[in-house]
Structures are given as structure tokens and as C-alpha cells.
XYZ file of C-alpha atoms in Angstrom:
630
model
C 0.000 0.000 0.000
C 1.615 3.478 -0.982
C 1.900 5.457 2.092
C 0.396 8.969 2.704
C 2.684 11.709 3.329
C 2.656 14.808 5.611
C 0.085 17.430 4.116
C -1.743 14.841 2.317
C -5.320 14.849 2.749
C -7.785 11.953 2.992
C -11.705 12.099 3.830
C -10.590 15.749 5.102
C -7.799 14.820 7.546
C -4.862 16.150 7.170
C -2.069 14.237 7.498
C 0.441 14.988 9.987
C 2.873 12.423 10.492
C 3.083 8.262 10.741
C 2.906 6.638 14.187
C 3.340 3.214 13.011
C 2.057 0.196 11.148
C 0.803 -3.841 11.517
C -1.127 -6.077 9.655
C -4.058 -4.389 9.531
C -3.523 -1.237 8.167
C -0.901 1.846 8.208
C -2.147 5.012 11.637
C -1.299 8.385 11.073
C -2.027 11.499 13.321
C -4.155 13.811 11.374
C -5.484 17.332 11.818
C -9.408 17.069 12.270
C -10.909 18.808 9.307
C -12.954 20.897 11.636
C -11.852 20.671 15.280
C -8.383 21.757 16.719
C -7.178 18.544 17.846
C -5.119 15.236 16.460
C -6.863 12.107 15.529
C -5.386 9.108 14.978
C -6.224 7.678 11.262
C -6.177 4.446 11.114
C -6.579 3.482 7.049
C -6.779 -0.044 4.857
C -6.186 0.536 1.167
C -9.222 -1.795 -0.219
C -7.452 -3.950 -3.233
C -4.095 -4.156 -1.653
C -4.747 -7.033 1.434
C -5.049 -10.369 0.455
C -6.361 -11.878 3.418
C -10.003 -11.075 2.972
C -9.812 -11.812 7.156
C -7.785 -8.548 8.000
C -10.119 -6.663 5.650
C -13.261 -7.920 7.905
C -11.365 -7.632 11.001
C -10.534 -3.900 10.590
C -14.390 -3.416 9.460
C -15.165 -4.949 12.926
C -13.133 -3.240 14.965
C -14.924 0.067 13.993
C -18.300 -1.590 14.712
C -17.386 -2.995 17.973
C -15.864 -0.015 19.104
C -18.663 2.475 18.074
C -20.705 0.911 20.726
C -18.329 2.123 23.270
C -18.285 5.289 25.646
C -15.937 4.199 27.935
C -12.900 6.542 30.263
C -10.404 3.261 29.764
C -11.625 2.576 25.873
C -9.916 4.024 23.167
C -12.733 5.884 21.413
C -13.943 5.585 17.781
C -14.929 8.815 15.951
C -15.859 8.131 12.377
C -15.065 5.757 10.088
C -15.354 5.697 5.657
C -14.109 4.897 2.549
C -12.019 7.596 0.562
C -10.073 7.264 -2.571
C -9.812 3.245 -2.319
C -9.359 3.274 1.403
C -11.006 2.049 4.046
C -10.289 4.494 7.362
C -11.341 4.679 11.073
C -10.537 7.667 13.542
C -9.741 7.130 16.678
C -8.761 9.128 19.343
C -5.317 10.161 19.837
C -3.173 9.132 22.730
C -0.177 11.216 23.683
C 2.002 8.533 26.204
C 3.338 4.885 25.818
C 1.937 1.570 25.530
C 2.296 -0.815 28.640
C 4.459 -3.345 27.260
C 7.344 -0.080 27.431
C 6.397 0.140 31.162
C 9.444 -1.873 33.716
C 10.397 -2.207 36.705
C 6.731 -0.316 37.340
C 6.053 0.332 41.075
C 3.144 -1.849 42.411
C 0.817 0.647 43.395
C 0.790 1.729 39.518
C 0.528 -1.766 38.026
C -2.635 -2.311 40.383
C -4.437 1.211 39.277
C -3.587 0.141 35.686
C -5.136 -3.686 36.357
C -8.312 -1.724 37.894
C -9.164 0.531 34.868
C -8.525 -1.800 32.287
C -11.033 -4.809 34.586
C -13.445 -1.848 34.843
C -13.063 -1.453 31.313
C -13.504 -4.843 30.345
C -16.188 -5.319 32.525
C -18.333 -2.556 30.293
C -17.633 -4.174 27.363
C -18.812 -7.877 28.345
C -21.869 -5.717 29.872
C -22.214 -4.606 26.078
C -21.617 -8.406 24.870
C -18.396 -7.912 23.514
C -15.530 -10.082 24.431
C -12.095 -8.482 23.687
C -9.851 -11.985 23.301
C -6.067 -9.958 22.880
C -5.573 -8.407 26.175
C -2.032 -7.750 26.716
C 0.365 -4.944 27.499
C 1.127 -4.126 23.895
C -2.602 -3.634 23.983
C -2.850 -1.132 26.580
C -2.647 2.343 26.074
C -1.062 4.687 29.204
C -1.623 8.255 28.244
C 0.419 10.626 30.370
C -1.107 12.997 32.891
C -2.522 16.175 31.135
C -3.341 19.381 33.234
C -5.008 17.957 36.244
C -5.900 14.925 34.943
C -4.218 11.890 35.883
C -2.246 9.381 34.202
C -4.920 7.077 32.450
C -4.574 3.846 31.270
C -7.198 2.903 27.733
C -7.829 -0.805 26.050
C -7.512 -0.533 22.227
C -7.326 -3.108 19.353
C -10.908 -4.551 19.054
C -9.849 -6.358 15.647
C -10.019 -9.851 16.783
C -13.458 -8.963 19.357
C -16.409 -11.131 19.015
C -19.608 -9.109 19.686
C -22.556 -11.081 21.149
C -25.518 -12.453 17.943
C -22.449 -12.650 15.556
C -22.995 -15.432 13.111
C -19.689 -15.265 11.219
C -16.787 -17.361 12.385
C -14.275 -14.824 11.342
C -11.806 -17.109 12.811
C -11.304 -20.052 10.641
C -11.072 -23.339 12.237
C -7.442 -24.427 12.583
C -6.228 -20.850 13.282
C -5.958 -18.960 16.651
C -5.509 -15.379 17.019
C -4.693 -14.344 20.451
C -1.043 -13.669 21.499
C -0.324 -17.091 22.985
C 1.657 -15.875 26.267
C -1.490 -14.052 27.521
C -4.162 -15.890 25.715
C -6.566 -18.768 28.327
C -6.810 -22.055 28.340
C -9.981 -22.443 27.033
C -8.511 -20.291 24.275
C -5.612 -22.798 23.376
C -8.263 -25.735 23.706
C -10.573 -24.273 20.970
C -13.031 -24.055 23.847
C -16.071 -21.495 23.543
C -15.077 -18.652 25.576
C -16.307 -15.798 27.663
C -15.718 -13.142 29.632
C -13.289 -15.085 32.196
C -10.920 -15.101 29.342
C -10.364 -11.910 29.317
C -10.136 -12.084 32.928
C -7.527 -14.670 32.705
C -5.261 -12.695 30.015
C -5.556 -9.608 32.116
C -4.211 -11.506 35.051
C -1.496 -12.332 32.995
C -0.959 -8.978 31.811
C -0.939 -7.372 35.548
C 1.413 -10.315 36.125
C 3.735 -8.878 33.838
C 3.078 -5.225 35.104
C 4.084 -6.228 38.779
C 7.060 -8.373 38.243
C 8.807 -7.850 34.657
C 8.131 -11.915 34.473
C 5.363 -13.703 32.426
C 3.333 -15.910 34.935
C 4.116 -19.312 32.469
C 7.103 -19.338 30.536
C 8.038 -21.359 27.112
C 9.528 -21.061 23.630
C 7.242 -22.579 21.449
C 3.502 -23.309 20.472
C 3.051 -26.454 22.554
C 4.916 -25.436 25.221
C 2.402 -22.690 25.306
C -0.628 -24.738 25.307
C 1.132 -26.818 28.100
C 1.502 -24.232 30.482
C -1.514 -22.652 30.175
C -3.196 -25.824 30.306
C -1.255 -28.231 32.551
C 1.114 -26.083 34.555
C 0.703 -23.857 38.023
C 2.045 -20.324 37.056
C 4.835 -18.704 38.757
C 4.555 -17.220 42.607
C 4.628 -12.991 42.320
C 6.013 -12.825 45.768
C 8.768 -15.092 44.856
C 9.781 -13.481 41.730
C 9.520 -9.891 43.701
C 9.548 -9.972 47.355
C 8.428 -7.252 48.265
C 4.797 -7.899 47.289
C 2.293 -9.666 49.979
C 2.098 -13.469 49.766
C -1.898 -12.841 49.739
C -1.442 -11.201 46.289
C -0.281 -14.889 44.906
C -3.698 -16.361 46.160
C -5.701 -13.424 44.227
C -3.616 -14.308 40.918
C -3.611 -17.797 40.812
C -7.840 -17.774 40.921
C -7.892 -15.130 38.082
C -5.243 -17.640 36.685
C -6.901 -20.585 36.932
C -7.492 -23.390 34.467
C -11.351 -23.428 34.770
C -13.188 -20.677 34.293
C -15.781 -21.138 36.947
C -13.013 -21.028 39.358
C -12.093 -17.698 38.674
C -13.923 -14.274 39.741
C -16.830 -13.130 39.071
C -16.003 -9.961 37.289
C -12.699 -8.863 35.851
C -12.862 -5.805 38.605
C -13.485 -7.928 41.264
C -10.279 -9.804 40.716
C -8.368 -6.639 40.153
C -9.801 -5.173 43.548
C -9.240 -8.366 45.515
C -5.605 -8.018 43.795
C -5.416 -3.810 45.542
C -6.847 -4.949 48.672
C -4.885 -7.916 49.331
C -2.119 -5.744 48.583
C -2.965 -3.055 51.099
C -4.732 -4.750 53.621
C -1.731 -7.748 53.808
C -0.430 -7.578 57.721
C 3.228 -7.275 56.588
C 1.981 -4.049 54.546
C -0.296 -2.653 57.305
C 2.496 -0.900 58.965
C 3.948 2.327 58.247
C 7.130 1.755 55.422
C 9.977 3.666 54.418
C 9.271 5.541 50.681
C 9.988 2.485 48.629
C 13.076 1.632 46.813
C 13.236 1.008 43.203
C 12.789 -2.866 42.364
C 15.143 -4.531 40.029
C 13.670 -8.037 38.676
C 15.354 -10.886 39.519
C 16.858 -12.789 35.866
C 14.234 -14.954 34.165
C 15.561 -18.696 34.148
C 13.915 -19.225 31.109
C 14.807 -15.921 29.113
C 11.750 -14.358 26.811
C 12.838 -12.959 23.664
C 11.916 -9.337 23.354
C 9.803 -8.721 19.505
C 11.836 -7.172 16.542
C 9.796 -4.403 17.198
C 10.240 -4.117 20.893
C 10.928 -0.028 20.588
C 8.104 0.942 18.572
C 5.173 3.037 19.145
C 1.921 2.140 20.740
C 0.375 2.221 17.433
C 2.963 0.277 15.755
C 2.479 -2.778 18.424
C -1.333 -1.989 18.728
C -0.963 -2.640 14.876
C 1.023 -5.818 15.508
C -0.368 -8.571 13.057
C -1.936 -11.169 15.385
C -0.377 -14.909 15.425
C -1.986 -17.117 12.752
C -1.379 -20.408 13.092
C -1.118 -23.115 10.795
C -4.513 -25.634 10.446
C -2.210 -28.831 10.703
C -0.536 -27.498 14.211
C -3.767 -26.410 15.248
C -5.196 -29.622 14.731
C -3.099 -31.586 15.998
C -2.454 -29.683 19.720
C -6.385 -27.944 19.582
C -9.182 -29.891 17.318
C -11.230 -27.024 16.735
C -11.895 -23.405 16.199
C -12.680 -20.971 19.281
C -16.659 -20.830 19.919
C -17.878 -17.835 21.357
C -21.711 -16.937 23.176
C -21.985 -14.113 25.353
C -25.163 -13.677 26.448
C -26.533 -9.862 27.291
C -25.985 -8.953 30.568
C -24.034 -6.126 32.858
C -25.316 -2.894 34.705
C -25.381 0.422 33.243
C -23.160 2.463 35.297
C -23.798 3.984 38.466
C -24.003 7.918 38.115
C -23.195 8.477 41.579
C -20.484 5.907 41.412
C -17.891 8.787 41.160
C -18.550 10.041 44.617
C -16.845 9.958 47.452
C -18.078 7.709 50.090
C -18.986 9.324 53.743
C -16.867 7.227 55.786
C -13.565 8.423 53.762
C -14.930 12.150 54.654
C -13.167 14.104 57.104
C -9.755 14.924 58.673
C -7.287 11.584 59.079
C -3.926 12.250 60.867
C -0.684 10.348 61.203
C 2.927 11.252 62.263
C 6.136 9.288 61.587
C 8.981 10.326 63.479
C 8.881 14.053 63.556
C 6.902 14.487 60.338
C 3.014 15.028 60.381
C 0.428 13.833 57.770
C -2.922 15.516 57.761
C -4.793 14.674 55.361
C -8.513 16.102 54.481
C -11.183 14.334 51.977
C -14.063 16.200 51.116
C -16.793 15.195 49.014
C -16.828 15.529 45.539
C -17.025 13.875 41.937
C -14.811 12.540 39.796
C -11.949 14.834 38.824
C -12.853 17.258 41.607
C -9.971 18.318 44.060
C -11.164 15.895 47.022
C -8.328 15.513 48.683
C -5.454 17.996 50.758
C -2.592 16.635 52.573
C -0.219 18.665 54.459
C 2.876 17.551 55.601
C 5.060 18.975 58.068
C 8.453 17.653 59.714
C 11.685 18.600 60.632
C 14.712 18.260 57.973
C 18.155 16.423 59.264
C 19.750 19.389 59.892
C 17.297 20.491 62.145
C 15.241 23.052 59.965
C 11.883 22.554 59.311
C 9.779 21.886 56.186
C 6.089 22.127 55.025
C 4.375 20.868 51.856
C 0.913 21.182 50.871
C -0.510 19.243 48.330
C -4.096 18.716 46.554
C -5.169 15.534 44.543
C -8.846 15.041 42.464
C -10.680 11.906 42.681
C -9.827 9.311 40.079
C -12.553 6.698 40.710
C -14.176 4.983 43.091
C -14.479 0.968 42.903
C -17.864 -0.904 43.467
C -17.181 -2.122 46.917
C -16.938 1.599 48.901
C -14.193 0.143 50.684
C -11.002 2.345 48.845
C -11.057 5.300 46.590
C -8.508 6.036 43.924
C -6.520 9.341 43.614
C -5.084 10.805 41.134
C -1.375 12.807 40.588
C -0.781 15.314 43.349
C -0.335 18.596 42.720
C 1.816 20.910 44.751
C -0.262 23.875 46.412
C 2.361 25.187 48.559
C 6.593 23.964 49.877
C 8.899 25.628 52.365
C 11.404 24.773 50.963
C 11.181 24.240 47.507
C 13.157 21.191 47.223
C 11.505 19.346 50.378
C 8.484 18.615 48.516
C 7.581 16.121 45.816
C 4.438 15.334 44.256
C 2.858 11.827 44.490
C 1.788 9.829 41.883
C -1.659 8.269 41.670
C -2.467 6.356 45.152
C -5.189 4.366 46.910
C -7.007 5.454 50.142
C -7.983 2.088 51.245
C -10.551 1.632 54.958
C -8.894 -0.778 57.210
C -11.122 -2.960 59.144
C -10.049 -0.964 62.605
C -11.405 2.410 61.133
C -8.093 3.574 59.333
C -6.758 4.345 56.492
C -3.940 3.887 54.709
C -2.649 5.335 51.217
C 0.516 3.594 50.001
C 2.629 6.420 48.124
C 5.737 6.564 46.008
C 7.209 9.119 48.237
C 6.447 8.673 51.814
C 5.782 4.732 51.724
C 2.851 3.337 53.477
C 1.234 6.065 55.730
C -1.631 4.658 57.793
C -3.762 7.508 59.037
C -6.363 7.425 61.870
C -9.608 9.688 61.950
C -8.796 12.820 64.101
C -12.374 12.405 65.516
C -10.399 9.133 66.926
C -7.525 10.643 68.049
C -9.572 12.746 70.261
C -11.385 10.511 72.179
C -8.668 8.706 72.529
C -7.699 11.458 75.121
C -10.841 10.245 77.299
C -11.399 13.768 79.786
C -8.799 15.407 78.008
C -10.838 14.750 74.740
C -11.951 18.698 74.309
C -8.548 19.698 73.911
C -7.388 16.984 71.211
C -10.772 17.545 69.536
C -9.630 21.452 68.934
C -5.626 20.722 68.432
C -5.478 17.055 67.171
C -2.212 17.185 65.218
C -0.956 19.087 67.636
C -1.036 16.981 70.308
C -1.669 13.400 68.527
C -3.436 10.026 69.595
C -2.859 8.781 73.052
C -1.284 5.643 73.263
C -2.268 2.933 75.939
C 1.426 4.100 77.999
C -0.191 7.104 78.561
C 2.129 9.511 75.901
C 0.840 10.854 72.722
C 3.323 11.580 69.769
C 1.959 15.122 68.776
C 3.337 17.923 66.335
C 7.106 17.266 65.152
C 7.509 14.365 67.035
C 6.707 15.962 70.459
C 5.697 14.138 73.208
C 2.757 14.564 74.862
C 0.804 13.742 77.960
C -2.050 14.364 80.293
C -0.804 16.458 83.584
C -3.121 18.621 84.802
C -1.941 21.689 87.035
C -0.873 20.997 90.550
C 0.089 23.035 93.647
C 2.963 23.975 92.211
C 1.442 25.826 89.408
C -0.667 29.294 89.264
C -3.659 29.371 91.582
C -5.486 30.808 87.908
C -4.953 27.450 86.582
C -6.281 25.512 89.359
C -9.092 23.155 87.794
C -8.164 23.936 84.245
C -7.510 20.376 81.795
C -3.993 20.314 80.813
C -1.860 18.417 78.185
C 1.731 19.064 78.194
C 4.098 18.031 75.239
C 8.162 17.830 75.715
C 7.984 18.538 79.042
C 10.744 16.702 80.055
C 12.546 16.722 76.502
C 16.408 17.753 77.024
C 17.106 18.061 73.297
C 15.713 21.168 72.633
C 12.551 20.983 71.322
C 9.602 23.247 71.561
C 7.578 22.795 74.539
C 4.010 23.802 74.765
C 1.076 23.235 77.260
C -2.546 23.368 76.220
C -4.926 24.129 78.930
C -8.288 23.691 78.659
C -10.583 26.503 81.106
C -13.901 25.063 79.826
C -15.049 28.536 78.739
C -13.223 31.853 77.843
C -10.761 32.539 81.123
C -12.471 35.237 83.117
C -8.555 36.329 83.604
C -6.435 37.745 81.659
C -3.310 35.436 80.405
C -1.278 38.211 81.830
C -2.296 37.130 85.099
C -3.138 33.352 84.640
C 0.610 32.999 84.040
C 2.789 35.862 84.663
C 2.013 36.986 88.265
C 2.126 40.653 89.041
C 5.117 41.584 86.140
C 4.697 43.488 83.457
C 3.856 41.951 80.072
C 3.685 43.393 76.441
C 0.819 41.472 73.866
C 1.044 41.705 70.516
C -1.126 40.862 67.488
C -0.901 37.466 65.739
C -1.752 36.424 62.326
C -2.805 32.581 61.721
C -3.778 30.897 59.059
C -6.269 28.235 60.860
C -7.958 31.393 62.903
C -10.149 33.389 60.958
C -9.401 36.162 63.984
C -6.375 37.618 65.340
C -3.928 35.369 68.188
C -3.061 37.742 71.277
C 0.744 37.220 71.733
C 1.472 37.695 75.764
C 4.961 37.674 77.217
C 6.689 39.169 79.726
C 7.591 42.720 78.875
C 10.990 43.031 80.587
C 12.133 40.320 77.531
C 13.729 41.174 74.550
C 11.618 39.470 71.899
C 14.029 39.982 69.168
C 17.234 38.896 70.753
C 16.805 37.249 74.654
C 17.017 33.296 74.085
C 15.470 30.621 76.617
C 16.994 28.580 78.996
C 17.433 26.992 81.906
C 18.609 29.786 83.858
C 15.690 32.212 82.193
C 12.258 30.596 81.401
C 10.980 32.848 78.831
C 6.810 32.162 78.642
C 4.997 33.027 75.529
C 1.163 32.566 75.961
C -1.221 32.559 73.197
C -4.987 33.037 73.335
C -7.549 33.488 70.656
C -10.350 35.570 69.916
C -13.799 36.549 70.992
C -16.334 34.250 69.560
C -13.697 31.542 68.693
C -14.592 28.459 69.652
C -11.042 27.918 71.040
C -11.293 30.673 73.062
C -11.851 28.570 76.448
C -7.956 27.544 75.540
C -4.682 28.540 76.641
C -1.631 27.849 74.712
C 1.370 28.549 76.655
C 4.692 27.693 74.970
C 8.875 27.871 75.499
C 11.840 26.935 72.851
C 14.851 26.408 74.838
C 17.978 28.293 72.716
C 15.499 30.495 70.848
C 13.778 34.182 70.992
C 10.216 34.596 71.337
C 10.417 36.281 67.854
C 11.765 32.706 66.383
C 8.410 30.964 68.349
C 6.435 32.903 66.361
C 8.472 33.231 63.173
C 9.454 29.356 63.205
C 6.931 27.513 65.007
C 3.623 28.906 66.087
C 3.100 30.249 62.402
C 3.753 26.074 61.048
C 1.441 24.783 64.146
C -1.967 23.226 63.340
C -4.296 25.262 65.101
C -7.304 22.979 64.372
């Protein structure tokens, strides 16, 4: 077939460039002829292909695909004949295809194995069966202004839609890629949707460990394996994934169909949550390290066309096999009924469920998670997370992040986010996006979200944390990060890694805060750290802080700006103190106390706070202004 060439124009595309080529025709990005976007042109020359098969198949895979209107589908525009040629457009994907994708972390191979099941799911709903699934077959299109990373099924040509009375696949010849394609498939069994199931297990296989889950080097080998042999162990091949993930793939991977799941989404979810929810990954991780694959003892050569585009390999001519081989390791042609069946989709299935709603806190070390979900549909901004800690030499950092809501899976139980987005770092280079993650509900009430930065983080509900704190409960329910969940040893790890505790005031203390509820954090820290009391009057102190806590000297107050108080802070401190340049210590207690506004609800609290080595300007400055205040 001649080739088209840049400027060209066919059925009013213009022709931009060629992306690649297979057995079924030549793709080209092309202008629209009316809209300002690419298309991808996908065109047949009629005359030229002598396999009146490929001719039918690429008819198909326009009629198949019309019926679609699906996030993880590649779509089908338009499709005609024009000077001799036969030509479908397609939507254009700007990104890879997931056969380039190595050494892929797990949390990404899992979101990928979710979209494509949901996707595959639709289309059985619609009575197609798909029959190729495989990485070459699977688009990733990169992240595009707010929207996340999104991974789309394409190549319909060998799909079988339901009421079909041609066998456009001859008996003696089978089409599917035989390292991903069932057993019932290498049988010349009828097949259905579990198929599909079955080659996408192999797929996310491939995704998590580098490895194929069977391995052999020719066509009987091939039907052996998938017939006769167990596959290989994930956890074995990459360690670092949960034993109960092996258990999930070997059902989807099974040799009868009716042992597998249900749906092609419920085996990818039971795949996520027996990732997350595994007890060796229920506790908090370092970020995670990159994972080189073990060698493969049976080495898989890579295609001749291993470093072409997505197109070129969506293009790939499918494996035709010869009638004699057939017959002899098959006896027959691949049936196919798929009866009609599947939901339409659930139009509230984009929003967020209530019990992810709300404020969820965690601290590791002397860094600070708190993360907010809000309600909200798909693509909104649903969730914040700000992080706070204290760098290794001693300075301290904050990053605040947003992320929209990528999609929410059938069983309420985890929500999927998409790319972060940085809203705000001090300093610049202490903050890195994440990638797309999973909130997942424990069955204790927490979550946990599994990132490529921070590790495993496993948040509890700051509702939680505060009644954790039993009588003390008011004050953790108005300064939760601050002062952290209370542990059965009676100690709380609070903001930057302080420690905190119940101690109410004593004899010792003012006679103004006789009676009051008090938490103190660091008190007996030697290392420098900030310490702070929070005392708790029950309503707004009838006295003045100046007197609560500075006897009869003189003080000076001051005005202070915060961004969790829609008021202003009063600033108190003793006036015979140089703000600017007097530091703390152990000879000279230097008191700053900080009370809020008329009409706050926090009003009825006292925060009262000393930084050994530092001014009162640098509590302000360097701490206070960083300090949750809600």
C-alpha cells in the first residue's frame, strides 16, 4: 500500500505524520478537518490485502468499538471509505503503551489492572468479548493538566460481539497472542468473559514483576503451560509484594473458568486490597526503593519491534497459526456466546463515600500527615494533605498538596486518587508530588494510602484521636495534630515528634490554673525541642493570660496572624524580655502565651509555649506560624 505523506489529505484529515504500522492497516495522526485537535487515522487501502480476514477484522473493529463510551476505551470517531481506502478515527493518545512500562512500582501496576477490569467489565456488559488483552494492547496516556495518568484498552480487531454469526476465525487458526491468551482459548473451547479475565491476570502479572506468569519457547509449550502447569509465585519473583497477592492471581489464573472471579474488577480489587490490607503491609514503610527483577531462568525474547510506538504494536499482526498445528495440539476453532448482561453504570459511582470524609492524621517520626477528603465527583480536588516535619539538619519543612478523585471501585471500601499537585513547599526542594495512590478503609477504622514518596502512611480519623484522650478529649478535639493520639502508655506523639501527655496543674502551678484540663508536650525533653502546654478553662478565662501565668510583672501582647484562625492570636509575654534577641533557657524561662479571639470556639484555651535556645520572635516566626491550630 503506498503510504500517505505529511500534508496529504484523505476524507478531510490532514495528514500529519506516521505513528506506526501492523497487519491491519498503516495510523497516522491527522489534523481534524474541523476541530483543533489530532486524531489518529487508522486506514486499509481496499485492493491491496489479500487476506479477505484482516479486511473484515478492521471493518469490525470500527463496529465494535462504536458501541463504546468508555474513560479506559480508546474511542472511535468516524469511520469511511475515501479514494480506495477504508479508514477509522480514533482518538489520539499522547504517552506509551504498557508493554514499554518496567520495573513499574506496584501501586501503579494495580491502578492500571483496575481501569482496564473496569473497562472490560463494560464491554462484556455490552456483549463484547475483547480476546487480545495484553500490554502491547494497553494504552497509558500521560497525565494532562489535572488529569491523571490514564490507562485505555484498544485493538478490538479480533473482538467477538454477542448475535455474531460469522466465524471470522477459521477453524485451525488462533488469534490471540499465545503468552497471555486462556486455556480455554488454546483448547478451541467457547469462551467468555473469564478469558479476558484470565489474560488480564497475565498482563498485571507482567506489570508487577517484569516476568510472564508461564514461561516457554514454542507453540506447545504454550498450550502446556496454560493448560497443565501452576504459574509462577509474584512474591517469589519480587519480594516485596504480599504473599496474599499470589492467592488473588492464581484464581484469576486458573485453568477453569468457573473457578475464577466473578467480574474482571473484582479480581483486580481483591488483587489492591490484598495488597494493602496484607499484615506485613499494614504498617507504616519507608518511601519504597526502586525494584530490580530478579533474571528470568527461562529468558523471553523481546519482539523485533520491541521499541516501537503504541500504534505500531497496537498494529502488531496477530499470530496465525497453521490448520495442521492447530489440529493436531487444539481440534477445533474458538466458539464464542456471550449472552446480554451487565449494569449500566452507576451515576453516583464517582462520589466519594462518607466514611472516607473528614480529617485523618498520622505522624512518623517528627513528620506530620494531615490529610482532608471532602466530598466531591470525579476529577474534583477531594483531597489535601499537608505535611510537616523537621529536615536532618534540624530546619523545618512544610508541603501542601491537593489531589482530584480518580474513581471509586464498586465495593466503597477504597477510593482512587489521582497525581498530586503541589499547592504550597517551604522549601522548595523538600516537597515532591505523588503519583496516583489508593485510600484504602482498614477494618479498625483507618486508612492507609501507600505512596511513592512517603511509603505506606496509615492515618487514623482525628475524631479518633480525640477521644482517645478520654477527659482530656476537648482539647485533642480542637488541636489534634498538635497533640496526637494517646497511646495505651499514657504519651501521645503530637506535632514534630513531640511528646505529649495528660498532667493537669498541681500546687505547684498558678492558683489561675487551678481546675483547668492540661496536656503538656516535651515537658521533660532535654534536646531542645519546643515545649508547649494546652490548657483547657472550659469557657473563655475570666482572667487575663497576663495574670493566669505571669504573676504581678509586666507583660507586652502583641497581634498574631494565623492561618487556621479566621481572627487575630493575642501574643502575651513578659515585657521586661527582649523578643528579638533574649534566648530561653534553663537559667531564664521565657513564657509566651497565646490566646484566641472573641467568639472563637477555642477561646476557652490557653496555649502557653517555650523553645529552649530560641527568641520569642523565632516561636512565632518558626513555630507557632507552622502549628496546626485545628
Amino acid at each position: 500500500m503506498s503510504e500517505l505523506r505529511p500534508g496529504e489529505v484523505i476524507a478531510g484529515y490532514v495528514i500529519a505524520r506516521r505513528i506506526g504500522a501492523g497487519g491491519s492497516g498503516v495510523v497516522y495522526a491527522a489534523r481534524h478537518p474541523r476541530l483543533p485537535r489530532l486524531t489518529a487515522l487508522k486506514i486499509l487501502k481496499e485492493g491491496e490485502v489479500a487476506d479477505a480476514e484482516v479486511w473484515k477484522r478492521f471493518e469490525r473493529e470500527a463496529d465494535i468499538a462504536a458501541h463504546f463510551d468508555h474513560p479506559n476505551i480508546v474511542q472511535v470517531y468516524d469511520r469511511g471509505v475515501a479514494d480506495d481506502r477504508f479508514w477509522i478515527s480514533m482518538q489520539y493518545i499522547e504517552g506509551v503503551d504498557a508493554a514499554e512500562l518496567h520495573g513499574v512500582s506496584a501501586e501503579r501496576a494495580l491502578r492500571i489492572g483496575e481501569e482496564i477490569g473496569g473497562a472490560l467489565d463494560y464491554a462484556h456488559g455490552k456483549g463484547v468479548l475483547h480476546r487480545d488483552v495484553k500490554p502491547s494492547n494497553i494504552l497509558i496516556a500521560a497525565p494532562d493538566e489535572g488529569r491523571p495518568e490514564r490507562a485505555l484498552l484498544g485493538d478490538f480487531g479480533i473482538a467477538r460481539i454477542r448475535d455474531e454469526t460469522t466465524n471470522l476465525t477459521h477453524p485451525g487458526n488462533i488469534s490471540a497472542t499465545f503468552a497471555f491468551a486462556s486455556p480455554e482459548q488454546v483448547s478451541g473451547k467457547p469462551v467468555g468473559p473469564k478469558s479476558d479475565q484470565y489474560s488480564l491476570a497475565c498482563t498485571l502479572f507482567v506489570l508487577l514483576t517484569d516476568q510472564r506468569p508461564f514461561t516457554a519457547d514454542n507453540l506447545l509449550g504454550w498450550v502446556h503451560a496454560h493448560t497443565q502447569e501452576k504459574p509462577l509465585r509474584a512474591s517469589t519473583i519480587r519480594p516485596d509484594l504480599p504473599v496474599a497477592l499470589d492467592a488473588v492471581l492464581e484464581r484469576a489464573l486458573a485453568k477453569n473458568p468457573d473457578d475464577r472471579y466473578p467480574s474482571c474488577v473484582e479480581f483486580t480489587q481483591a488483587a489492591t486490597q490484598a495488597y494493602y490490607s496484607d499484615p506485613a503491609m499494614a504498617v507504616t514503610a519507608p518511601a519504597r526503593s526502586l525494584f530490580t527483577p530478579r533474571p528470568r531462568s527461562t529468558p523471553i525474547p523481546a519482539p523485533a519491534d520491541e521499541r516501537k510506538s503504541p500504534w505500531q504494536r497496537l498494529l502488531r499482526r496477530k499470530v496465525v497459526i497453521p490448520a495442521a498445528i492447530v489440529a493436531l495440539v487444539v481440534g477445533g476453532g474458538v466458539a464464542y456466546a456471550l449472552s446480554q448482561g451487565g449494569e449500566e453504570p452507576n451515576p453516583a459511582a464517582g462520589l466519594v463515600p462518607d466514611k472516607f470524609v473528614g480529617t485523618w492524621l498520622a505522624t512518623e517520626g517528627q513528620t506530620n500527615y494531615r490529610l482532608v477528603v471532602q466530598q466531591g465527583k470525579r476529577s474534583d480536588p477531594v483531597l489535601s494533605n499537608i505535611v510537616d516535619g523537621v529536615l536532618p539538619n534540624g530546619s523545618t519543612f512544610h508541603c501542601q498538596f491537593s489531589a482530584p478523585l480518580d474513581q471509586v471501585p464498586s465495593d466503597g471500601d477504597r477510593i482512587l486518587i489521582g497525581t498530586s499537585e503541589i499547592v504550597a513547599r517551604e522549601p522548595a526542594n523538600a516537597c515532591r508530588a505523588n503519583g496516583p495512590t489508593t485510600l484504602t478503609l482498614l477494618p479498625d477504622g483507618r486508612v492507609s494510602r501507600k505512596t511513592d514518596v512517603s511509603g505506606l502512611i496509615t492515618y487514623t480519623n482525628a475524631d479518633k484521636v480525640a477521644e482517645s484522650w478520654g477527659d482530656h478529649a476537648a482539647i485533642a478535639q480542637a488541636f489534634p495534630s498538635l497533640v496526637g493520639q494517646l497511646a495505651s502508655n499514657g504519651r501521645a506523639v503530637g506535632w514534630q515528634g513531640s511528646s505529649c501527655q495528660k498532667r493537669d496543674p498541681g500546687p505547684a502551678d498558678t492558683s489561675g490554673a487551678q481546675g483547668a484540663r492540661r496536656i503538656v508536650c516535651n515537658a521533660e525533653d532535654s534536646t531542645g525541642q519546643v515545649r508547649f502546654d494546652v490548657f483547657d478553662f472550659g469557657t473563655r478565662p475570666a482572667q487575663s493570660a497576663a495574670t493566669l501565668f505571669f504573676a504581678e510583672k509586666a507583660t507586652r501582647t502583641t497581634i498574631f496572624s494565623h492561618q487556621d484562625v479566621p481572627g487575630e492570636l493575642t501574643i502575651t509575654a513578659e515585657g521586661a524580655v527582649d523578643p528579638a534577641n533574649q534566648k530561653d533557657s534553663d537559667a531564664r524561662h521565657i513564657l509566651t502565651a497565646v490566646t484566641f479571639p472573641d467568639g472563637d470556639p477555642r477561646s476557652r484555651f490557653v496555649l502557653v509555649v517555650r523553645w529552649p535556645g530560641h527568641t520569642i520572635d523565632q516561636v512565632l516566626t518558626d513555630w507557632l506560624y507552622r502549628a496546626p491550630l485545628k
